[in-house]
GROMACS .gro file of N, CA and C in nm:
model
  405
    1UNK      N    1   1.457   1.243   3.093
    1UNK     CA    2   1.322   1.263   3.040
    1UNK      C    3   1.246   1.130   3.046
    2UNK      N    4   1.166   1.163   3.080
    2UNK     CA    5   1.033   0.992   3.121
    2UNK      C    6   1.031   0.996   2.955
    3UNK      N    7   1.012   0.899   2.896
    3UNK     CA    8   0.956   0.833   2.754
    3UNK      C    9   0.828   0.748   2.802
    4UNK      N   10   0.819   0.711   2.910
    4UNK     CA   11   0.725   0.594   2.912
    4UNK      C   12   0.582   0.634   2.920
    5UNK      N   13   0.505   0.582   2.863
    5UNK     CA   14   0.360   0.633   2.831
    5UNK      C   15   0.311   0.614   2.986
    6UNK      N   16   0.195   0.707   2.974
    6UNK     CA   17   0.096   0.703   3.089
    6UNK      C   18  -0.041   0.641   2.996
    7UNK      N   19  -0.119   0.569   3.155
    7UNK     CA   20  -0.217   0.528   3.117
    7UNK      C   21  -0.321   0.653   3.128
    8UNK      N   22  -0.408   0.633   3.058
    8UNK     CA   23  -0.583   0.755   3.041
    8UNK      C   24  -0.698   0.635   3.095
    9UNK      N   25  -0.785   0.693   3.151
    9UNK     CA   26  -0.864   0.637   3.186
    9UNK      C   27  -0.994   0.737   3.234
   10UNK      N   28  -1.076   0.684   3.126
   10UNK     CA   29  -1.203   0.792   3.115
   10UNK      C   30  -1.349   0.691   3.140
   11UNK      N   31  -1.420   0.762   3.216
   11UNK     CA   32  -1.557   0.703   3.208
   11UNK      C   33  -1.664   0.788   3.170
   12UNK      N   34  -1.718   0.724   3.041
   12UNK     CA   35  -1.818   0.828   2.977
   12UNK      C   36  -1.989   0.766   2.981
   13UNK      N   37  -2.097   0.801   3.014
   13UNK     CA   38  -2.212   0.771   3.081
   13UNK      C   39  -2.276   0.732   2.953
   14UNK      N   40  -2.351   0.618   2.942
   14UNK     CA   41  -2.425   0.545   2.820
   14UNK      C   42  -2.581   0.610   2.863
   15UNK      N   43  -2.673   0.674   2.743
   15UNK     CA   44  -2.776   0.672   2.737
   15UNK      C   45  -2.850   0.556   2.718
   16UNK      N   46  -2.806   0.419   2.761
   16UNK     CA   47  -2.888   0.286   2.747
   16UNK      C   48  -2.898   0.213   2.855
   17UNK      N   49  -2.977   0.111   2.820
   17UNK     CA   50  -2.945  -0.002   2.930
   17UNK      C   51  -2.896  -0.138   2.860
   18UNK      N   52  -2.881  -0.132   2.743
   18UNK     CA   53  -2.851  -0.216   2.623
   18UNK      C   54  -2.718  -0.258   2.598
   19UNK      N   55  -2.645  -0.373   2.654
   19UNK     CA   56  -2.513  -0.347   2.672
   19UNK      C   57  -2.420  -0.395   2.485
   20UNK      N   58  -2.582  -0.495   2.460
   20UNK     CA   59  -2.554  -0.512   2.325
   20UNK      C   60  -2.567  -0.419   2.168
   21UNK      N   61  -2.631  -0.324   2.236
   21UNK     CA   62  -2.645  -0.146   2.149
   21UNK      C   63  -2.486  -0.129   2.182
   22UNK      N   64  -2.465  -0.092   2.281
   22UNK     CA   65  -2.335  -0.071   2.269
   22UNK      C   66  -2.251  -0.158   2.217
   23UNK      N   67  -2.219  -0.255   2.277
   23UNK     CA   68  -2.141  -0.362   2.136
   23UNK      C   69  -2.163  -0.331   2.014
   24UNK      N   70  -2.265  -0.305   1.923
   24UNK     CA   71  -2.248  -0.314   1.800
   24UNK      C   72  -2.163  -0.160   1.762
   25UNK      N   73  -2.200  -0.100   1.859
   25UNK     CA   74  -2.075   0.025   1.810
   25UNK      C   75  -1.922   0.038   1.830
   26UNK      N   76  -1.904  -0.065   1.912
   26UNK     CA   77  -1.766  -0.064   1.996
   26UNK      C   78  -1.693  -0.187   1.955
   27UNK      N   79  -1.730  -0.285   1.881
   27UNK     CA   80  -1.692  -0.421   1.863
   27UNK      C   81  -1.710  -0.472   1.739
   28UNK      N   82  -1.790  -0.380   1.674
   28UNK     CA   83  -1.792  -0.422   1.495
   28UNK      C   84  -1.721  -0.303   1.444
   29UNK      N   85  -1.731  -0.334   1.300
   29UNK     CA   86  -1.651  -0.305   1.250
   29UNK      C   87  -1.737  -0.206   1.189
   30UNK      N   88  -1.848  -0.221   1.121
   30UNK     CA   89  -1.964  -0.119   1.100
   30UNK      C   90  -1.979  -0.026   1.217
   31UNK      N   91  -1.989  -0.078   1.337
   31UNK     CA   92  -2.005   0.021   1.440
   31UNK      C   93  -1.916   0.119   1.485
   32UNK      N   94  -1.766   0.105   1.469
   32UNK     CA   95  -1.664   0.163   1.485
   32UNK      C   96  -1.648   0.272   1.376
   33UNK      N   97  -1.727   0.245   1.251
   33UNK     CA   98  -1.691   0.307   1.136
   33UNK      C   99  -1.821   0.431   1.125
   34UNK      N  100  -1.882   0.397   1.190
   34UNK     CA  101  -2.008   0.489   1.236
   34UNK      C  102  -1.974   0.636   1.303
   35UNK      N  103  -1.824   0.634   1.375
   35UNK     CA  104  -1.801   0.723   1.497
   35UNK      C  105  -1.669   0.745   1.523
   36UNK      N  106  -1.597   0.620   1.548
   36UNK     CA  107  -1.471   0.586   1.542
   36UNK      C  108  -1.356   0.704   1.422
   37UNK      N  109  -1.389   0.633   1.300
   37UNK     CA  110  -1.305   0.683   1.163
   37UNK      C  111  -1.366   0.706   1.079
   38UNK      N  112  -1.344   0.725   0.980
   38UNK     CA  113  -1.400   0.734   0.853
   38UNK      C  114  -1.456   0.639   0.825
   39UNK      N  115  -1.349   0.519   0.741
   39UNK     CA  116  -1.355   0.434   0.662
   39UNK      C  117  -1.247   0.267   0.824
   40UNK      N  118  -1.345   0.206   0.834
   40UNK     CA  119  -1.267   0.085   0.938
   40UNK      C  120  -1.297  -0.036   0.807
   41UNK      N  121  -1.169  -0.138   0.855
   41UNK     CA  122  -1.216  -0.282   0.780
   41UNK      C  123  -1.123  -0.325   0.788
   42UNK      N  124  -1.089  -0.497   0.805
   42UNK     CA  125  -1.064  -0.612   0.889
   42UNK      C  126  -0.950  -0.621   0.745
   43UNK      N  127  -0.801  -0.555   0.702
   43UNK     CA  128  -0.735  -0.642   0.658
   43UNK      C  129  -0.672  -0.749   0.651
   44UNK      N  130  -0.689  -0.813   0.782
   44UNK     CA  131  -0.580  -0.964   0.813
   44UNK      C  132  -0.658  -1.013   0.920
   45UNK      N  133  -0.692  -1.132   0.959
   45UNK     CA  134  -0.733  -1.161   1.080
   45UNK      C  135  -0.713  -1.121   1.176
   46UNK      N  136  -0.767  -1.014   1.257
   46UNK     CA  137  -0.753  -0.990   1.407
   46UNK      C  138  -0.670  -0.868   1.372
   47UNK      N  139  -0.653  -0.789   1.201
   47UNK     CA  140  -0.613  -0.658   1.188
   47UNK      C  141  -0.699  -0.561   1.132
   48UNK      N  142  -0.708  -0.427   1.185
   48UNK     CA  143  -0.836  -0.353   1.118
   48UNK      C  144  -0.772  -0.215   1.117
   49UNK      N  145  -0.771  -0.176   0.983
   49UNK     CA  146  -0.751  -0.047   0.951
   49UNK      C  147  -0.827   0.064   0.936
   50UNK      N  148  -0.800   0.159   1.039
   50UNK     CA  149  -0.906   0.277   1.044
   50UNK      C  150  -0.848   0.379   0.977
   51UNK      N  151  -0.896   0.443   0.867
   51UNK     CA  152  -0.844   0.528   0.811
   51UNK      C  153  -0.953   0.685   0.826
   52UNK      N  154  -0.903   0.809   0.808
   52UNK     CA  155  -0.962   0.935   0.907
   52UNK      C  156  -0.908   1.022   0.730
   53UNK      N  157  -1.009   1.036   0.704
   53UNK     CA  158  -1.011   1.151   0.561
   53UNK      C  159  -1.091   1.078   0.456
   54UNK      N  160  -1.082   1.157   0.276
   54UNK     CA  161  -1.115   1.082   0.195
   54UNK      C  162  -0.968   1.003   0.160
   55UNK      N  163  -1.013   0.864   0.120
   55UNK     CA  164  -0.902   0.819   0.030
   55UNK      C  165  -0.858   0.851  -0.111
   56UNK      N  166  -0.932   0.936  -0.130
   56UNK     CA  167  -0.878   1.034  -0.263
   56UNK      C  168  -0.811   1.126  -0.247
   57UNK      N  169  -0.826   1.172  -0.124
   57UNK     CA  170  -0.725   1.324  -0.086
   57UNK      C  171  -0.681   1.296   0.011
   58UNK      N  172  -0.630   1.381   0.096
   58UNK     CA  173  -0.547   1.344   0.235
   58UNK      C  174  -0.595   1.244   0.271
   59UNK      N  175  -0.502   1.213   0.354
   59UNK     CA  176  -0.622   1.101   0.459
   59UNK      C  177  -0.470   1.028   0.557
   60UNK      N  178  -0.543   0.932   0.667
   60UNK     CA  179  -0.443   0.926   0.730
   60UNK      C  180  -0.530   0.765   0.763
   61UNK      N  181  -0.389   0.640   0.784
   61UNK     CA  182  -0.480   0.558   0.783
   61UNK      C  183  -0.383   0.452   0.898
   62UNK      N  184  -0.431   0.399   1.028
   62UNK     CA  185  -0.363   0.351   1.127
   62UNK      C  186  -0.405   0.171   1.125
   63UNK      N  187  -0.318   0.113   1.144
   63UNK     CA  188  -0.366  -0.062   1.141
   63UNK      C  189  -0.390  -0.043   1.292
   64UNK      N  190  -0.473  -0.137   1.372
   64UNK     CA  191  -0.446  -0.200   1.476
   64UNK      C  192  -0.464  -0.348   1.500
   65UNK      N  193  -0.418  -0.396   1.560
   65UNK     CA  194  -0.453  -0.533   1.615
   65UNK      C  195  -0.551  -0.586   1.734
   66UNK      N  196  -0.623  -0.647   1.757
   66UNK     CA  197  -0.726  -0.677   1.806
   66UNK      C  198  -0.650  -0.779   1.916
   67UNK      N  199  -0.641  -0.727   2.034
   67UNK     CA  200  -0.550  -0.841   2.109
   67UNK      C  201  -0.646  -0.901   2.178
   68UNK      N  202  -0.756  -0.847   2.267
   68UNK     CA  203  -0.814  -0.923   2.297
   68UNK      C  204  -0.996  -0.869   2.318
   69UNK      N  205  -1.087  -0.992   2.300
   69UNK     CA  206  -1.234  -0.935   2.273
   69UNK      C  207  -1.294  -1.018   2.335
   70UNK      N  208  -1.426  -0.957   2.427
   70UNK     CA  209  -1.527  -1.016   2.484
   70UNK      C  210  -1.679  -1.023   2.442
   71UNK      N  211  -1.775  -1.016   2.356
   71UNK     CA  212  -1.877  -1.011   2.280
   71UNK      C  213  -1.918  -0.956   2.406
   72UNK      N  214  -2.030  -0.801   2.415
   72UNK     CA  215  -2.091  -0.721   2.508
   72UNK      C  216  -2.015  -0.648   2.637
   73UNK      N  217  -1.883  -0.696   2.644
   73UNK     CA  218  -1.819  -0.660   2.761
   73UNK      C  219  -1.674  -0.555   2.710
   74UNK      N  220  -1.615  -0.617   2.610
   74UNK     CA  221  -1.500  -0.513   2.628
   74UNK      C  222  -1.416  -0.589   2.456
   75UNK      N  223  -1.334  -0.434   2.407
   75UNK     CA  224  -1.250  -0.453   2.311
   75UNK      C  225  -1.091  -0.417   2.357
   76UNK      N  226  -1.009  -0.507   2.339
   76UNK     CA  227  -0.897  -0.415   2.345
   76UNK      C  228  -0.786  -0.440   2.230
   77UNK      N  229  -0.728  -0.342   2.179
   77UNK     CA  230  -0.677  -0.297   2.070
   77UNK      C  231  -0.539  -0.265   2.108
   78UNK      N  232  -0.447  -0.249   1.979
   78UNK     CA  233  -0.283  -0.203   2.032
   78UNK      C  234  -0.229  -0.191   1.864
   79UNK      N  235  -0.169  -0.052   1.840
   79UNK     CA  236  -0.213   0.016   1.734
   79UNK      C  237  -0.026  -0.105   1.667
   80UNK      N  238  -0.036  -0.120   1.523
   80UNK     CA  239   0.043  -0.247   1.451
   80UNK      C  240   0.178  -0.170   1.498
   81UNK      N  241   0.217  -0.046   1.507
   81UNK     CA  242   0.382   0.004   1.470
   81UNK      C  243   0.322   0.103   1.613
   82UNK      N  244   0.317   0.029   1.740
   82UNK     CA  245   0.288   0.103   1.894
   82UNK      C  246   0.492  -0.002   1.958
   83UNK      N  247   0.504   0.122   1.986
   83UNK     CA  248   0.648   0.077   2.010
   83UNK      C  249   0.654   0.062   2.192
   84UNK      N  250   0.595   0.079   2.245
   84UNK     CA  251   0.576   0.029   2.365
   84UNK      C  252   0.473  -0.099   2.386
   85UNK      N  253   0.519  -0.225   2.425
   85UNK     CA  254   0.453  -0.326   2.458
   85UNK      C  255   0.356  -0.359   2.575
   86UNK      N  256   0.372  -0.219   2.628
   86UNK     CA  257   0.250  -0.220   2.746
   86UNK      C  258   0.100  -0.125   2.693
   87UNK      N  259   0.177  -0.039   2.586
   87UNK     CA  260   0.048   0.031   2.540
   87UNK      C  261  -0.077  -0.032   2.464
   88UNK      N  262  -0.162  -0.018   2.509
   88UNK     CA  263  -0.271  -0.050   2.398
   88UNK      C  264  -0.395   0.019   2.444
   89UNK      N  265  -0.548   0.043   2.368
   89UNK     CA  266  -0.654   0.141   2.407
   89UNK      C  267  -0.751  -0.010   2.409
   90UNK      N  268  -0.866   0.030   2.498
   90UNK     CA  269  -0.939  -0.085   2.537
   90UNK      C  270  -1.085   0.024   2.536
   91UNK      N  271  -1.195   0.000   2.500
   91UNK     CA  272  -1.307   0.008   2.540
   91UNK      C  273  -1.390  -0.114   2.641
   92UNK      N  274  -1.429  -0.029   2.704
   92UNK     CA  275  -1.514  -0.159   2.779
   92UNK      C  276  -1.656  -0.126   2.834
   93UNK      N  277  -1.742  -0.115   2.865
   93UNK     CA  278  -1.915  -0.163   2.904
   93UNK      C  279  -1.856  -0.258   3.038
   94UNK      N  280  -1.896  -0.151   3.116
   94UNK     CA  281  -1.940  -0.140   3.239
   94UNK      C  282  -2.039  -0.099   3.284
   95UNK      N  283  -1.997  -0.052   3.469
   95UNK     CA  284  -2.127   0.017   3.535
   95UNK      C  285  -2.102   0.119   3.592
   96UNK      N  286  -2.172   0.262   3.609
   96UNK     CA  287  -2.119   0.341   3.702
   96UNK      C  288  -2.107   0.319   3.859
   97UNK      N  289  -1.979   0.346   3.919
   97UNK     CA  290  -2.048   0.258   4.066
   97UNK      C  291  -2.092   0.378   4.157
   98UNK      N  292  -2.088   0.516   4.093
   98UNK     CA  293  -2.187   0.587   4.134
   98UNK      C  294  -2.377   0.623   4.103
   99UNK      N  295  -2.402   0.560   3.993
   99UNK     CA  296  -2.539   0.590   3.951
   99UNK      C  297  -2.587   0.454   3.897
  100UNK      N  298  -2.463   0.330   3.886
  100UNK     CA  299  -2.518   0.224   3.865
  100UNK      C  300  -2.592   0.200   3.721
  101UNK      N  301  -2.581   0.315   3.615
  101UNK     CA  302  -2.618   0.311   3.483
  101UNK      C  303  -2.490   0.282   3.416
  102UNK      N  304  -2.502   0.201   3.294
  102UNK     CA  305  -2.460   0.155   3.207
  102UNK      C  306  -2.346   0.245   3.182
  103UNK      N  307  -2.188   0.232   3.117
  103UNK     CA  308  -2.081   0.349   3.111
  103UNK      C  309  -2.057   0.298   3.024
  104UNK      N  310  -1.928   0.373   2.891
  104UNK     CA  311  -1.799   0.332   2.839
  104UNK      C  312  -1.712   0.356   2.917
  105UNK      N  313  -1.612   0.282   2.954
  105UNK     CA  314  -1.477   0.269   3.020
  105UNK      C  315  -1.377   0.272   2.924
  106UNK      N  316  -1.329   0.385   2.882
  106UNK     CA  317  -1.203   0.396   2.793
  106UNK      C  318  -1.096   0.422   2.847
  107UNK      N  319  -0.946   0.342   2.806
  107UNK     CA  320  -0.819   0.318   2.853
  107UNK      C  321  -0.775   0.330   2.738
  108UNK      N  322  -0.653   0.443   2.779
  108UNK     CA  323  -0.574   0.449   2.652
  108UNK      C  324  -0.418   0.509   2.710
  109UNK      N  325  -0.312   0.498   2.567
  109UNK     CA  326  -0.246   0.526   2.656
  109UNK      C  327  -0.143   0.687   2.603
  110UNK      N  328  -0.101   0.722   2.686
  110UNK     CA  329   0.015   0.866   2.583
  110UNK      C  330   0.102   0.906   2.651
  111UNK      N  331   0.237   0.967   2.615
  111UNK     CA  332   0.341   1.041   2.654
  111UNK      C  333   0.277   1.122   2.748
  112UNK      N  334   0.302   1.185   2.863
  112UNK     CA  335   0.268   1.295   2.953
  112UNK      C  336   0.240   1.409   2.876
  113UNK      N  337   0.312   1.476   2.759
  113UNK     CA  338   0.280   1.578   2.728
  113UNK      C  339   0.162   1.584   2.604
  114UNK      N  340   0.130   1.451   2.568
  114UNK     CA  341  -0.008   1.427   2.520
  114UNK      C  342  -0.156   1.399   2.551
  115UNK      N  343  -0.135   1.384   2.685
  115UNK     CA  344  -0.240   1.294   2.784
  115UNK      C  345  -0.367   1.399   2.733
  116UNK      N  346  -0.343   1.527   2.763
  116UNK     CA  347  -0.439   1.626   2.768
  116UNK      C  348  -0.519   1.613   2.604
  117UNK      N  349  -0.416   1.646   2.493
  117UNK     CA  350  -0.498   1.580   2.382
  117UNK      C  351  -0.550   1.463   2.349
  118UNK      N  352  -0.525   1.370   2.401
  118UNK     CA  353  -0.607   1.245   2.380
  118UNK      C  354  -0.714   1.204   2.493
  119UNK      N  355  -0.721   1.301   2.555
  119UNK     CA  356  -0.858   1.302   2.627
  119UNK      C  357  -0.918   1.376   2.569
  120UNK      N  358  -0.875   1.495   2.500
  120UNK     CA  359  -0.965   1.607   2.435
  120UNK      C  360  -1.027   1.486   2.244
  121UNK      N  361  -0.925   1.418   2.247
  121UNK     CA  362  -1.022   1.300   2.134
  121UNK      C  363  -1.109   1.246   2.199
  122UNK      N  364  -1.061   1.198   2.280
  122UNK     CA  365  -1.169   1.090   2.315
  122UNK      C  366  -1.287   1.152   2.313
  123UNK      N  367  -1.303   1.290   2.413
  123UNK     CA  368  -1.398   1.366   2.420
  123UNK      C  369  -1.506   1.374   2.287
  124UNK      N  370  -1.415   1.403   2.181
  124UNK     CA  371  -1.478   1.428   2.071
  124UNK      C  372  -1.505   1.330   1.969
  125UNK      N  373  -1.434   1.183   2.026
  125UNK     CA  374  -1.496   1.031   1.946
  125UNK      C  375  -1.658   1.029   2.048
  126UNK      N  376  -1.663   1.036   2.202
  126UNK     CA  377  -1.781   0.996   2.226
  126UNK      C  378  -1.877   1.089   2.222
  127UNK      N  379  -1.856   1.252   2.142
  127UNK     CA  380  -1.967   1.313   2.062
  127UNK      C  381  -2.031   1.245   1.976
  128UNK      N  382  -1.903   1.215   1.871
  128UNK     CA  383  -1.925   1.146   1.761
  128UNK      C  384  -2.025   1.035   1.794
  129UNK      N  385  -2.008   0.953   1.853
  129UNK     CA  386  -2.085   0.846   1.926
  129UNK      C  387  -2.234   0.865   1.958
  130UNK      N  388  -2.266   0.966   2.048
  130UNK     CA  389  -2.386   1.002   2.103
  130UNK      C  390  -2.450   1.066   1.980
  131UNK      N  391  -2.385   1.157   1.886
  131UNK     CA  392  -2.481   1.182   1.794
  131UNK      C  393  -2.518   1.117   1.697
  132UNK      N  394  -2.452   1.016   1.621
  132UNK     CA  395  -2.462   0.901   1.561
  132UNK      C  396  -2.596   0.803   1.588
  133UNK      N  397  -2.559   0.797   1.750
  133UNK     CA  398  -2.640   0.654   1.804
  133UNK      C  399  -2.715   0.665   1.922
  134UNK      N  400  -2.747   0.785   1.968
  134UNK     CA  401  -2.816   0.828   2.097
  134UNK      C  402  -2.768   0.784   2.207
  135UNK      N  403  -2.633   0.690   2.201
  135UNK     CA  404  -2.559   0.671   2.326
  135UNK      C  405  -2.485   0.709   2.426
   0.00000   0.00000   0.00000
C-alpha cells in the first residue's frame, strides 16, 4: 500500500489586480481568519493556530508552522504533528499563463484516497474567500 502523500495543485482565478489585497488575506493572520477558520492567532513565533467551530462547543483546532514567507508573493505552511517531512500547503499569487490575470496557486498535500476531498475544501475555502472579499 503507497502511504506516501501526493501533491494537489490547484489554480484558482483572483478577481483583482492587487497582489497586496490578496496578501492581506493569505498572509495575515486577520486575513486568514476572515475565510480560512474560524478563530486564527500566532501562539509561538512562526506558530498559528487555526481553530474551525465555537470554542465553547465542539470545535477542532490545528497548529501550523510557518516555514517559509514572502510579503505579496507566497505563504507556505506545514501543519505542527504532519508526519511526513515533505508535506506542507503553500498559497501563492501568481499569474495565469493562460489569461495573464492575477491567480491563487494552492499546493497541498494528501493520501491518494483523500486527494478528491481536499480539493473539494479547497474548493469551498476559496468560496469562503470570494464571498468575504470579492476575490
Amino acid at each position: 500500500m503507497n502511504t506516501k502523500k501526493q501533491k494537489l495543485y490547484i489554480e484558482y482565478p483572483l478577481a483583482t489586480k492587487s497582489s497586496n489585497i490578496v496578501w492581506e488575506q493569505i498572509g495575515t493572520i486577520h486575513g486568514l481568519e476572515r475565510w480560512l477558520a474560524d478563530y486564527v492567532e500566532e501562539v509561538r513565533e512562526g506558530i498559528i493556530a487555526l481553530t474551525w467551530g465555537e470554542e465553547w462547543t465542539e470545535h477542532h483546532t490545528l497548529e501550523a508552522q510557518v516555514i517559509d514567507q514572502q510579503r505579496n508573493q507566497f505563504i507556505r505552511l506545514q501543519w505542527v504533528n504532519e508526519d511526513d517531512p515533505d508535506a506542507y500547503w503553500e498559497m501563492r499569487i501568481g499569474r495565469s499563463e493562460l489569461t495573464d490575470e492575477l491567480c491563487l496557486l494552492v499546493s497541498d498535500y494528501a493520501f491518494p484516497e483523500d486527494i478528491d476531498d481536499l480539493h473539494d475544501l479547497w474548493d469551498g475555502n476559496m468560496e469562503r474567500l470570494h464571498r468575504v472579499s470579492g476575490l
